[in-house]
PDB file of C-alpha atoms in Angstrom:
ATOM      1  CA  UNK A   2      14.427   4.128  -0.033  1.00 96.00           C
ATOM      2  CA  UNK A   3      16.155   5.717   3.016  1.00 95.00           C
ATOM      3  CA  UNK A   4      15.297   9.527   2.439  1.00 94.00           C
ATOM      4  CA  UNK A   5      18.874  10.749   3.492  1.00 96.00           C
ATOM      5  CA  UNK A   6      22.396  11.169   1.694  1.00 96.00           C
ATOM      6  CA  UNK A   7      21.531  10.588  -1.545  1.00 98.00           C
ATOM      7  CA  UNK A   8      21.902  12.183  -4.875  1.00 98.00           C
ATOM      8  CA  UNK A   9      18.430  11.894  -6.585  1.00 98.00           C
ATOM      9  CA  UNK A  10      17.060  13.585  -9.929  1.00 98.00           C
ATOM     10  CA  UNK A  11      13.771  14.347  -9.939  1.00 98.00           C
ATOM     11  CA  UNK A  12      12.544  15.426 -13.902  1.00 98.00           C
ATOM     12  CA  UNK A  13       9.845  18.187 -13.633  1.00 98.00           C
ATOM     13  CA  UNK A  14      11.495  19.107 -10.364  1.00 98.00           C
ATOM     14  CA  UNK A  15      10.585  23.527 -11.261  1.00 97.00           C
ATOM     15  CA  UNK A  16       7.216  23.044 -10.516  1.00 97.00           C
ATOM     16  CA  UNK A  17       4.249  21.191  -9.095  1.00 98.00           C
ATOM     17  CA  UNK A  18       4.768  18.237  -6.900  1.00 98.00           C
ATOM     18  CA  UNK A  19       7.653  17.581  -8.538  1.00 98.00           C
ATOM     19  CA  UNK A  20       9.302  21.230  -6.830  1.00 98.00           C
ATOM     20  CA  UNK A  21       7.796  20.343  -3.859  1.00 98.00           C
ATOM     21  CA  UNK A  22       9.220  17.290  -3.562  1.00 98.00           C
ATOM     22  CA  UNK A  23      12.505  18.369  -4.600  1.00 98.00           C
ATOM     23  CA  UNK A  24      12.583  20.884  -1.647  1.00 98.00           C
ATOM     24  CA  UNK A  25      11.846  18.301   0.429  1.00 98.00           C
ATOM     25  CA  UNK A  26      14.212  16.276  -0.050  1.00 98.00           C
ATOM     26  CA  UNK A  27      16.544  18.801  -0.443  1.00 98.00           C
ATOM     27  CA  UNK A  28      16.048  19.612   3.046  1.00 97.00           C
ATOM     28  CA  UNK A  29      16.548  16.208   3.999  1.00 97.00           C
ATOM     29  CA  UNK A  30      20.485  16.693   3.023  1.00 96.00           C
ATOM     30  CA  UNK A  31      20.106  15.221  -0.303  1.00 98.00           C
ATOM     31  CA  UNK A  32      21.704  16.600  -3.315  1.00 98.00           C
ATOM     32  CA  UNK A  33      19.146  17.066  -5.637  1.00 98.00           C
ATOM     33  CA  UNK A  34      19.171  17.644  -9.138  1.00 98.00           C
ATOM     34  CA  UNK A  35      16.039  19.141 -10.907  1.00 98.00           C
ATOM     35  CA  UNK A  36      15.312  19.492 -14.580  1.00 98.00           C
ATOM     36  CA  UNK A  37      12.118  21.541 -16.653  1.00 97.00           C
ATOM     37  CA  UNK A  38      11.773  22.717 -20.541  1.00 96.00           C
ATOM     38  CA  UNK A  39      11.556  26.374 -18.706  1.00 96.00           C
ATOM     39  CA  UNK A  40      14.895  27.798 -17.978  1.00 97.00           C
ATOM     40  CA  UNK A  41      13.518  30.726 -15.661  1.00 97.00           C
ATOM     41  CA  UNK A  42      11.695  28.440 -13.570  1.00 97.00           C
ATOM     42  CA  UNK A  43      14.453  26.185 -13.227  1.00 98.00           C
ATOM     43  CA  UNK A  44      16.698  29.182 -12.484  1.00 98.00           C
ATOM     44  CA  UNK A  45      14.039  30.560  -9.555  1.00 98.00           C
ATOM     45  CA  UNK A  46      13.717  26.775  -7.839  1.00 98.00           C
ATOM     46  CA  UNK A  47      17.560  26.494  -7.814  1.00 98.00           C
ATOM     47  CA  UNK A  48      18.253  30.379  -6.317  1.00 98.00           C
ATOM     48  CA  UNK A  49      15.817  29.503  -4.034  1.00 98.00           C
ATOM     49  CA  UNK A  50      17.033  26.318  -2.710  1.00 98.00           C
ATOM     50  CA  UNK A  51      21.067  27.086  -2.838  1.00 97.00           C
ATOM     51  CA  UNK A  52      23.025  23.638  -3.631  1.00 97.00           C
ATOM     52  CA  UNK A  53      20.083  22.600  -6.023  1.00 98.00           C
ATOM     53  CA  UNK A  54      21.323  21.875  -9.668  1.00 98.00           C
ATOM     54  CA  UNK A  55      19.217  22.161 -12.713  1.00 98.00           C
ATOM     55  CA  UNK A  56      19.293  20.932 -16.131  1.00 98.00           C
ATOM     56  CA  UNK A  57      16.883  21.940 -19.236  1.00 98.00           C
ATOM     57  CA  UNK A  58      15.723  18.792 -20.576  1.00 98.00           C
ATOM     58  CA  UNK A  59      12.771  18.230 -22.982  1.00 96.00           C
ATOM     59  CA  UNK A  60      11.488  14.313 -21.928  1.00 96.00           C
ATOM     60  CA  UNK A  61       9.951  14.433 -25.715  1.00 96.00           C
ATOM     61  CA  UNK A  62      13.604  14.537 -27.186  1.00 97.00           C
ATOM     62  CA  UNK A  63      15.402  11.143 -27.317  1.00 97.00           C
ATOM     63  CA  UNK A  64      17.990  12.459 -28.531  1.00 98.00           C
ATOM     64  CA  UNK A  65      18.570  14.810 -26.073  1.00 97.00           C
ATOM     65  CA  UNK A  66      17.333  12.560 -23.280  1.00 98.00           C
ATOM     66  CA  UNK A  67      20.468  10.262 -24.138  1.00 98.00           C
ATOM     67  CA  UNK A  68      23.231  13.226 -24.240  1.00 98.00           C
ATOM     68  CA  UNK A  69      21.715  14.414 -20.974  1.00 98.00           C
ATOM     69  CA  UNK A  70      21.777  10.924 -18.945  1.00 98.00           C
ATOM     70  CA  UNK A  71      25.543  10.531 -19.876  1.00 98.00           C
ATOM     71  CA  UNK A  72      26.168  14.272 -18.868  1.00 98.00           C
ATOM     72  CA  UNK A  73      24.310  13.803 -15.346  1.00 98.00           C
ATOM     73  CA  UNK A  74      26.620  10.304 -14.470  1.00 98.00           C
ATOM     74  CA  UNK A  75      29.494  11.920 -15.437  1.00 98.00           C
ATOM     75  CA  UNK A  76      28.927  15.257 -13.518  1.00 98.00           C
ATOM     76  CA  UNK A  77      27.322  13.526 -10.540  1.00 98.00           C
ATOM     77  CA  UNK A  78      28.738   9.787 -10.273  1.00 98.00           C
ATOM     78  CA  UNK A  79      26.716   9.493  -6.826  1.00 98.00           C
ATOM     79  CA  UNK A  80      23.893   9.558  -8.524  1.00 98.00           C
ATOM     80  CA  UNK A  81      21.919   6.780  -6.872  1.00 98.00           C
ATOM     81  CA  UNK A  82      17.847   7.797  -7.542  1.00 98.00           C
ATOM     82  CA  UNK A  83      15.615   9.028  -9.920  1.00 98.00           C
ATOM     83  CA  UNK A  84      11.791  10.526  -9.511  1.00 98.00           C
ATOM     84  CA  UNK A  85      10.821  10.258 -13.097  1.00 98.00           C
ATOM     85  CA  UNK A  86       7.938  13.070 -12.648  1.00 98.00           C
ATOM     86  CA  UNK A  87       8.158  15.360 -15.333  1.00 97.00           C
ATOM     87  CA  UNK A  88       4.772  14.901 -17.693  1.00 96.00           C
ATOM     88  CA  UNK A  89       1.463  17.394 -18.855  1.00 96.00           C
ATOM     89  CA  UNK A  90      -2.245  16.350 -19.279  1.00 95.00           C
ATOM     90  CA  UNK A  91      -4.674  18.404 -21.414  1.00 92.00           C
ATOM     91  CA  UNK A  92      -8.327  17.843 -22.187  1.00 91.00           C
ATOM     92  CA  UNK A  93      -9.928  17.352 -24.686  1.00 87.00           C
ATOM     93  CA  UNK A  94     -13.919  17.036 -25.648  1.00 83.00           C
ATOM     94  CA  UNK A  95     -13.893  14.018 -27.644  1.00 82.00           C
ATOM     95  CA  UNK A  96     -17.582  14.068 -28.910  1.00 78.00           C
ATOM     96  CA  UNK A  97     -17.584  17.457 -29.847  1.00 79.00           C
ATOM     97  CA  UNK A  98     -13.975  17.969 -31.293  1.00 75.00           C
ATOM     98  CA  UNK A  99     -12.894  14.374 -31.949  1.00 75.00           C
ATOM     99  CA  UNK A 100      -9.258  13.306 -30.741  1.00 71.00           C
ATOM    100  CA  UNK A 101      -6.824  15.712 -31.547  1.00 69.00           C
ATOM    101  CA  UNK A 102      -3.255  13.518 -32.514  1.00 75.00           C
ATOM    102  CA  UNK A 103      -1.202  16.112 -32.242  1.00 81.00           C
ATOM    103  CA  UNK A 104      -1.853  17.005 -28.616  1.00 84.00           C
ATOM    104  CA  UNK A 105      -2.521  12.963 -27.657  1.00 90.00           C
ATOM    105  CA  UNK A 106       1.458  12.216 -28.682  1.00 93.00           C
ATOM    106  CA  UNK A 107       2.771  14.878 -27.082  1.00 95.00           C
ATOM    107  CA  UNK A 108       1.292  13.203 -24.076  1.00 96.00           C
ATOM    108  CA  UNK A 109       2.095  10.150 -24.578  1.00 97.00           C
ATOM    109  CA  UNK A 110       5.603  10.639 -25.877  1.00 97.00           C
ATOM    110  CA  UNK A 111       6.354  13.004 -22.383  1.00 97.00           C
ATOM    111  CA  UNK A 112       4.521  10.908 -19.570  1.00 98.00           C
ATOM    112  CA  UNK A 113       5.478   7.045 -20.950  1.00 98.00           C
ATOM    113  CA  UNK A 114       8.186   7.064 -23.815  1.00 98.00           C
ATOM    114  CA  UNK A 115      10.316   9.577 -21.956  1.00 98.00           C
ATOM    115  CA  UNK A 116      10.994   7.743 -18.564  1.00 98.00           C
ATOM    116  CA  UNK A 117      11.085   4.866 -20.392  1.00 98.00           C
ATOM    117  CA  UNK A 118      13.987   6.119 -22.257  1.00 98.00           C
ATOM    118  CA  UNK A 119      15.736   7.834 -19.502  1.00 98.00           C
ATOM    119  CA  UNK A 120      15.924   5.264 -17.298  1.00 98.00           C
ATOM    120  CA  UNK A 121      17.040   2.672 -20.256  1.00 98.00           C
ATOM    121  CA  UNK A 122      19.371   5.252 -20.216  1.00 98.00           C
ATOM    122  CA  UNK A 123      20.363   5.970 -16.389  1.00 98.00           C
ATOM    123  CA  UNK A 124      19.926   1.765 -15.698  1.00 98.00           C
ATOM    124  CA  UNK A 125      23.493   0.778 -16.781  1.00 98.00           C
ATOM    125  CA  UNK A 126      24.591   3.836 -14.055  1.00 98.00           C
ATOM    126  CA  UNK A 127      21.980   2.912 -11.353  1.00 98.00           C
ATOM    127  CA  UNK A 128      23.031  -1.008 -11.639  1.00 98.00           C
ATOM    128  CA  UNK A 129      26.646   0.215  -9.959  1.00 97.00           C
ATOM    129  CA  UNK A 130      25.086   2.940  -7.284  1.00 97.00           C
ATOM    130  CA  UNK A 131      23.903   1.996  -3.888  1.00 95.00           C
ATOM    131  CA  UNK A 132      20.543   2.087  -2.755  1.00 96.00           C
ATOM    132  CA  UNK A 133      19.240   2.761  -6.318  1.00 98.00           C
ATOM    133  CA  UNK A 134      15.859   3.429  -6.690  1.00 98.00           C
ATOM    134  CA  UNK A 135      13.415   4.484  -9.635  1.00 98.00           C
ATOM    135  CA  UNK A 136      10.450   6.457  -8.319  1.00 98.00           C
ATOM    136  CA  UNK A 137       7.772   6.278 -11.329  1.00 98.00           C
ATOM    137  CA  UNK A 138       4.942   8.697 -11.050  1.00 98.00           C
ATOM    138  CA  UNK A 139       1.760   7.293 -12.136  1.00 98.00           C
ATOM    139  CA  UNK A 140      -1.759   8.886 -10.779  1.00 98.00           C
ATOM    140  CA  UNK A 141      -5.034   7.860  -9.202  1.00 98.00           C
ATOM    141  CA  UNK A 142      -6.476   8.380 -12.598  1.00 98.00           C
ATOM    142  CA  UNK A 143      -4.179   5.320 -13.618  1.00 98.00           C
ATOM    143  CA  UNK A 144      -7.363   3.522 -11.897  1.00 98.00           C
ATOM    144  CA  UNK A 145     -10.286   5.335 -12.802  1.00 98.00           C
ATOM    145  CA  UNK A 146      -9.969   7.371 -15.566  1.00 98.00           C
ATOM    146  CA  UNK A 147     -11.384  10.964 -16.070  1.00 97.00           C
ATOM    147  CA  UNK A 148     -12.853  10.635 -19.893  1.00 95.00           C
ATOM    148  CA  UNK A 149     -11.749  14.553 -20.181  1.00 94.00           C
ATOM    149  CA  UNK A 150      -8.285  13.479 -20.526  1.00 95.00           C
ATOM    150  CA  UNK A 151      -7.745   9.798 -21.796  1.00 95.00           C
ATOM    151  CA  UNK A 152      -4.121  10.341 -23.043  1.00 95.00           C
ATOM    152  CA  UNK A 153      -3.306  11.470 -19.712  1.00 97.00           C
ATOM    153  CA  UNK A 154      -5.015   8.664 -18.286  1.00 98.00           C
ATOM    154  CA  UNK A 155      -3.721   6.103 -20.318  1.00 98.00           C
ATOM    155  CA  UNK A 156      -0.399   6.998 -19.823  1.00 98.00           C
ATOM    156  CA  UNK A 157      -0.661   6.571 -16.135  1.00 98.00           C
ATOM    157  CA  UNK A 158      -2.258   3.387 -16.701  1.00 98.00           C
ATOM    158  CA  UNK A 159       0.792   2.227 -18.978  1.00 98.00           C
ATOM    159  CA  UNK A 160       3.095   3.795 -16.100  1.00 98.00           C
ATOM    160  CA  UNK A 161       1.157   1.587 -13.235  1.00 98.00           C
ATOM    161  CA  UNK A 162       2.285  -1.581 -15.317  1.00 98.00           C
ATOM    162  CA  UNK A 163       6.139  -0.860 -16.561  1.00 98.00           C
ATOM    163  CA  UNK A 164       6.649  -0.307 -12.897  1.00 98.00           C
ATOM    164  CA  UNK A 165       5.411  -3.599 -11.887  1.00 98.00           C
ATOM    165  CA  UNK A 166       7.263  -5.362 -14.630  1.00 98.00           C
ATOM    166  CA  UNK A 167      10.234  -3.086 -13.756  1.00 98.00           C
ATOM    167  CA  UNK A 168       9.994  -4.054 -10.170  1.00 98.00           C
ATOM    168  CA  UNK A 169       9.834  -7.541 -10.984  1.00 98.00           C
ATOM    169  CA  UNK A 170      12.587  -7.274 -13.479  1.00 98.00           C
ATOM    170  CA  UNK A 171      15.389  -5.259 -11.089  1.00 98.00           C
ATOM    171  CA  UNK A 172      14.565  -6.471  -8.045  1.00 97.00           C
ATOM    172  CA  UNK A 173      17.033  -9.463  -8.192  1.00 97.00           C
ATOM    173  CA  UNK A 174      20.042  -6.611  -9.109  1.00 96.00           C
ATOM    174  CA  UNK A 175      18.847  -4.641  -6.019  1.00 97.00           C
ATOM    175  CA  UNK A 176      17.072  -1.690  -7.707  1.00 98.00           C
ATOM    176  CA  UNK A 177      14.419  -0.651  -5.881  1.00 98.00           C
ATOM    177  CA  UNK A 178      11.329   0.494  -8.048  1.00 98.00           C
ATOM    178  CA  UNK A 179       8.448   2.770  -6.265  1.00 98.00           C
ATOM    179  CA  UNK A 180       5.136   3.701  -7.510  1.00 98.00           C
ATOM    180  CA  UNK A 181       4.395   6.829  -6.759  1.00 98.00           C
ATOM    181  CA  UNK A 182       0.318   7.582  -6.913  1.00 98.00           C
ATOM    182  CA  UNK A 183      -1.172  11.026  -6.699  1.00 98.00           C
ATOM    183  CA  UNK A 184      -4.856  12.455  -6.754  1.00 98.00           C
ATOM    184  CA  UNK A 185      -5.653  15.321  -7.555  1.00 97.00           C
ATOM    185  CA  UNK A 186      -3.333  17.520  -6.135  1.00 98.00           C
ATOM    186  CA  UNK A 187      -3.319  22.069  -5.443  1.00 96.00           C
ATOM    187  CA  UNK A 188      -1.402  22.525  -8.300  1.00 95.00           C
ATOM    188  CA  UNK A 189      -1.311  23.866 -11.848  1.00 93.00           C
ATOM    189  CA  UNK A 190      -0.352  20.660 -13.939  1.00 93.00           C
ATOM    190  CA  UNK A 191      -4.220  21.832 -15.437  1.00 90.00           C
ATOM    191  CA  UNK A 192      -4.653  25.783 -15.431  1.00 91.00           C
ATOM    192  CA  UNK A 193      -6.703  26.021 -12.600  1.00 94.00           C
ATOM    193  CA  UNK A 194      -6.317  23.064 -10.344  1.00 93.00           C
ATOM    194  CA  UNK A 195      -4.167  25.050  -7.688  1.00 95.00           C
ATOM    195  CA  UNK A 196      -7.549  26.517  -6.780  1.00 95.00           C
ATOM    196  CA  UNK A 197     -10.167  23.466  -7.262  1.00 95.00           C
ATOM    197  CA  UNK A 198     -11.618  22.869  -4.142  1.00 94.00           C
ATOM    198  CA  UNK A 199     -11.454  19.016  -4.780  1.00 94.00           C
ATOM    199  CA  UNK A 200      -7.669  19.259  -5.247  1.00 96.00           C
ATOM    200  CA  UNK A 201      -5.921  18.145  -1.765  1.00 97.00           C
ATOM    201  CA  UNK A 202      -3.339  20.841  -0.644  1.00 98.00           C
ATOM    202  CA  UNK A 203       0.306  20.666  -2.004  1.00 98.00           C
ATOM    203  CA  UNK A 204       2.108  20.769   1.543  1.00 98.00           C
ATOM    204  CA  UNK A 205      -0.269  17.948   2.672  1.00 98.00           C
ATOM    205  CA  UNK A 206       0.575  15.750  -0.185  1.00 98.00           C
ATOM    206  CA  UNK A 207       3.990  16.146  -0.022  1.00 98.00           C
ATOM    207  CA  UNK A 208       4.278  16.473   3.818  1.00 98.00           C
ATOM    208  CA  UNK A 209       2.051  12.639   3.566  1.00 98.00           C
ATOM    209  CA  UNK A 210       3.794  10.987   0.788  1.00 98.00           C
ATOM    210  CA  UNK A 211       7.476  11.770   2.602  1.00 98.00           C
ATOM    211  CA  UNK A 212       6.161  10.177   6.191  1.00 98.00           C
ATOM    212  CA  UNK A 213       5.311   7.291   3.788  1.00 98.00           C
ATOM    213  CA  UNK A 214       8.426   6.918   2.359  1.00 97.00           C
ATOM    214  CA  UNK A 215      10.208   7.168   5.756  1.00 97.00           C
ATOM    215  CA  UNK A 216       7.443   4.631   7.246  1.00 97.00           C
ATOM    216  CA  UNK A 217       7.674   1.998   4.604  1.00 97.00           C
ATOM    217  CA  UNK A 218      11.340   2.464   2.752  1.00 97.00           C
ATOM    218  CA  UNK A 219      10.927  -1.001   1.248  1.00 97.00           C
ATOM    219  CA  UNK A 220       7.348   0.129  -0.088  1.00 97.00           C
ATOM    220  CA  UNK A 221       6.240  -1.148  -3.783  1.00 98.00           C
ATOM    221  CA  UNK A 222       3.318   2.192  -3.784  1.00 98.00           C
ATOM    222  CA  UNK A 223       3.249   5.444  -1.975  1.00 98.00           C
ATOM    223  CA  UNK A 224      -0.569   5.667  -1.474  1.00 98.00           C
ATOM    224  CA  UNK A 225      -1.916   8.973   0.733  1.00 98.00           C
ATOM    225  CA  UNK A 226      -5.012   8.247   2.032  1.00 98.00           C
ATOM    226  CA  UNK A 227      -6.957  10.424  -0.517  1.00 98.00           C
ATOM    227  CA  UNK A 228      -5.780   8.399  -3.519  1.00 98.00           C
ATOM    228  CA  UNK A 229      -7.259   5.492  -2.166  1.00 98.00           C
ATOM    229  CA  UNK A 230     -10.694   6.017  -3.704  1.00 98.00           C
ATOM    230  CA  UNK A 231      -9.325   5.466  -6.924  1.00 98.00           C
ATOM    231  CA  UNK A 232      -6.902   3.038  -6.333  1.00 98.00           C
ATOM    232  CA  UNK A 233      -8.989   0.539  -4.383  1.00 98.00           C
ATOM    233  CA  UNK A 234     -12.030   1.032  -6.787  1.00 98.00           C
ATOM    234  CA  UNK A 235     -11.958  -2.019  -8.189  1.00 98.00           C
ATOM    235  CA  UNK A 236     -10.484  -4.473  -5.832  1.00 97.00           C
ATOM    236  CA  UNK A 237     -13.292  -3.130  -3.716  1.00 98.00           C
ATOM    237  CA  UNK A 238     -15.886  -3.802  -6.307  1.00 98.00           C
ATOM    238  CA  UNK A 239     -16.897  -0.349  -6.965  1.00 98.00           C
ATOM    239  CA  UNK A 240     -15.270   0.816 -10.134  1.00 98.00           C
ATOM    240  CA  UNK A 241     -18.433   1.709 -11.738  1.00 98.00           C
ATOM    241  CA  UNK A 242     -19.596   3.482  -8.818  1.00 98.00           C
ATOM    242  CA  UNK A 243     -16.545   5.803  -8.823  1.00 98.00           C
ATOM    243  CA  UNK A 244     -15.577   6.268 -12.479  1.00 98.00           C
ATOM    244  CA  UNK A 245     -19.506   7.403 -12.846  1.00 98.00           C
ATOM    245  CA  UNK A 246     -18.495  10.087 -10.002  1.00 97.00           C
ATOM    246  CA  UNK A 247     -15.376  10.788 -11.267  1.00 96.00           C
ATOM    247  CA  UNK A 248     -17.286  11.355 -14.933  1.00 96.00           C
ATOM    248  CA  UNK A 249     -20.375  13.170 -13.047  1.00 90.00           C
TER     249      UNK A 249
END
């Protein structure tokens, strides 16, 4: 992915890495359009980055998800990438309070099921724009889960996959499909985690993952050095090692 003069959508894009990002790029003359659920936020990332275009978009309504992909092609037909980012993770205490379905589909229906079904719906756009590229977002969690979360973590883990098989799949059509991996990052997808001390600083993330993507534009993963821990676990023969820190 060449990081200039494109028109990229980033889901999630009011908040978190996904702002971040969005700003980046933004700044990278890109036109960038950002969607949330939260209309205000959306409102103060756009007024704050002036050529920035927002949608509201829930990722847990199909229905929605569909009218919205044919609204975005039509009203930007130079669309050419997509950061599917937008998702939530919660915790829950398992042994004490069981698993509680309600909150474990809502995560599963936001972080997998929703890019799934907006980029079945952006593909038959993408397949016509040049340079397309999906950017999935999975975590380092994907790897070694945190049993706090296991929605969360499964999801990721599903992610990882469907963006190898996607890769695989699109790659003969030109589509380029990047993994991107997180660790714990200085923000608030948990109330909270902007302030952990284990958490590794938003602007460093972002200001990492971008040299990254302008280092290796034909990458498969964008993998900061601080991910690495989880990602390598088990190739290095040490998964039990970590997830027992990670679960510590």
């Amino acid at each position: 992915m060449i990081l200039t003069g494109n028109t990229i959508l980033i889901t999630g894009g009011n908040s978190g890495i996904g702002r971040a990002m969005a700003e980046a790029l933004h700044a990278r003359s890109n036109q960038v359009i950002i969607t949330g659920r939260n209309e205000a936020t959306l409102r103060e990332t756009t007024d704050a980055n002036p050529g920035m275009t927002a949608y509201v978009v829930d990722m847990t309504d199909a229905a929605l998800i569909a009218t919205f992909a044919a609204q975005v092609t039509r009203e930007h037909p130079s669309l050419n990438a997509v950061f599917l980012n937008a998702g939530i993770m919660k915790d829950i205490d398992v042994a004490r309070d069981g698993l509680d379905q309600p909150s474990e589909e809502e995560t599963v229906v936001t972080n997998l099921l929703g890019p799934m079904r907006l980029t079945a719906a952006l593909l038959p756009h993408l397949r016509r724009a040049q340079g397309a590229t999906i950017v999935t977002v999975s975590s380092g969690l994907a790897f070694v889960p945190v049993a706090r979360a296991p929605a969360y973590c499964a999801t990721k883990a599903a992610i990882h996959s469907w963006s190898q098989s996607l890769r695989h799949a699109l790659k003969p059509e030109g589509i380029q499909v990047i993994e991107w991996v997180p660790p714990q990052v200085a923000t608030e997808l948990q109330p909270g985690q902007s302030h952990y001390a284990s958490a590794m600083p938003l602007d460093d993330f972002i200001a990492e993952s971008v040299a990254l993507l302008d280092a290796h534009p034909d990458a498969d993963e964008i993998l900061v050095d601080r991910v690495r821990m989880l990602r390598d676990a088990e190739a290095e023969g040490r998964f039990d090692a970590t997830f027992a820190k990670v679960n510590g």
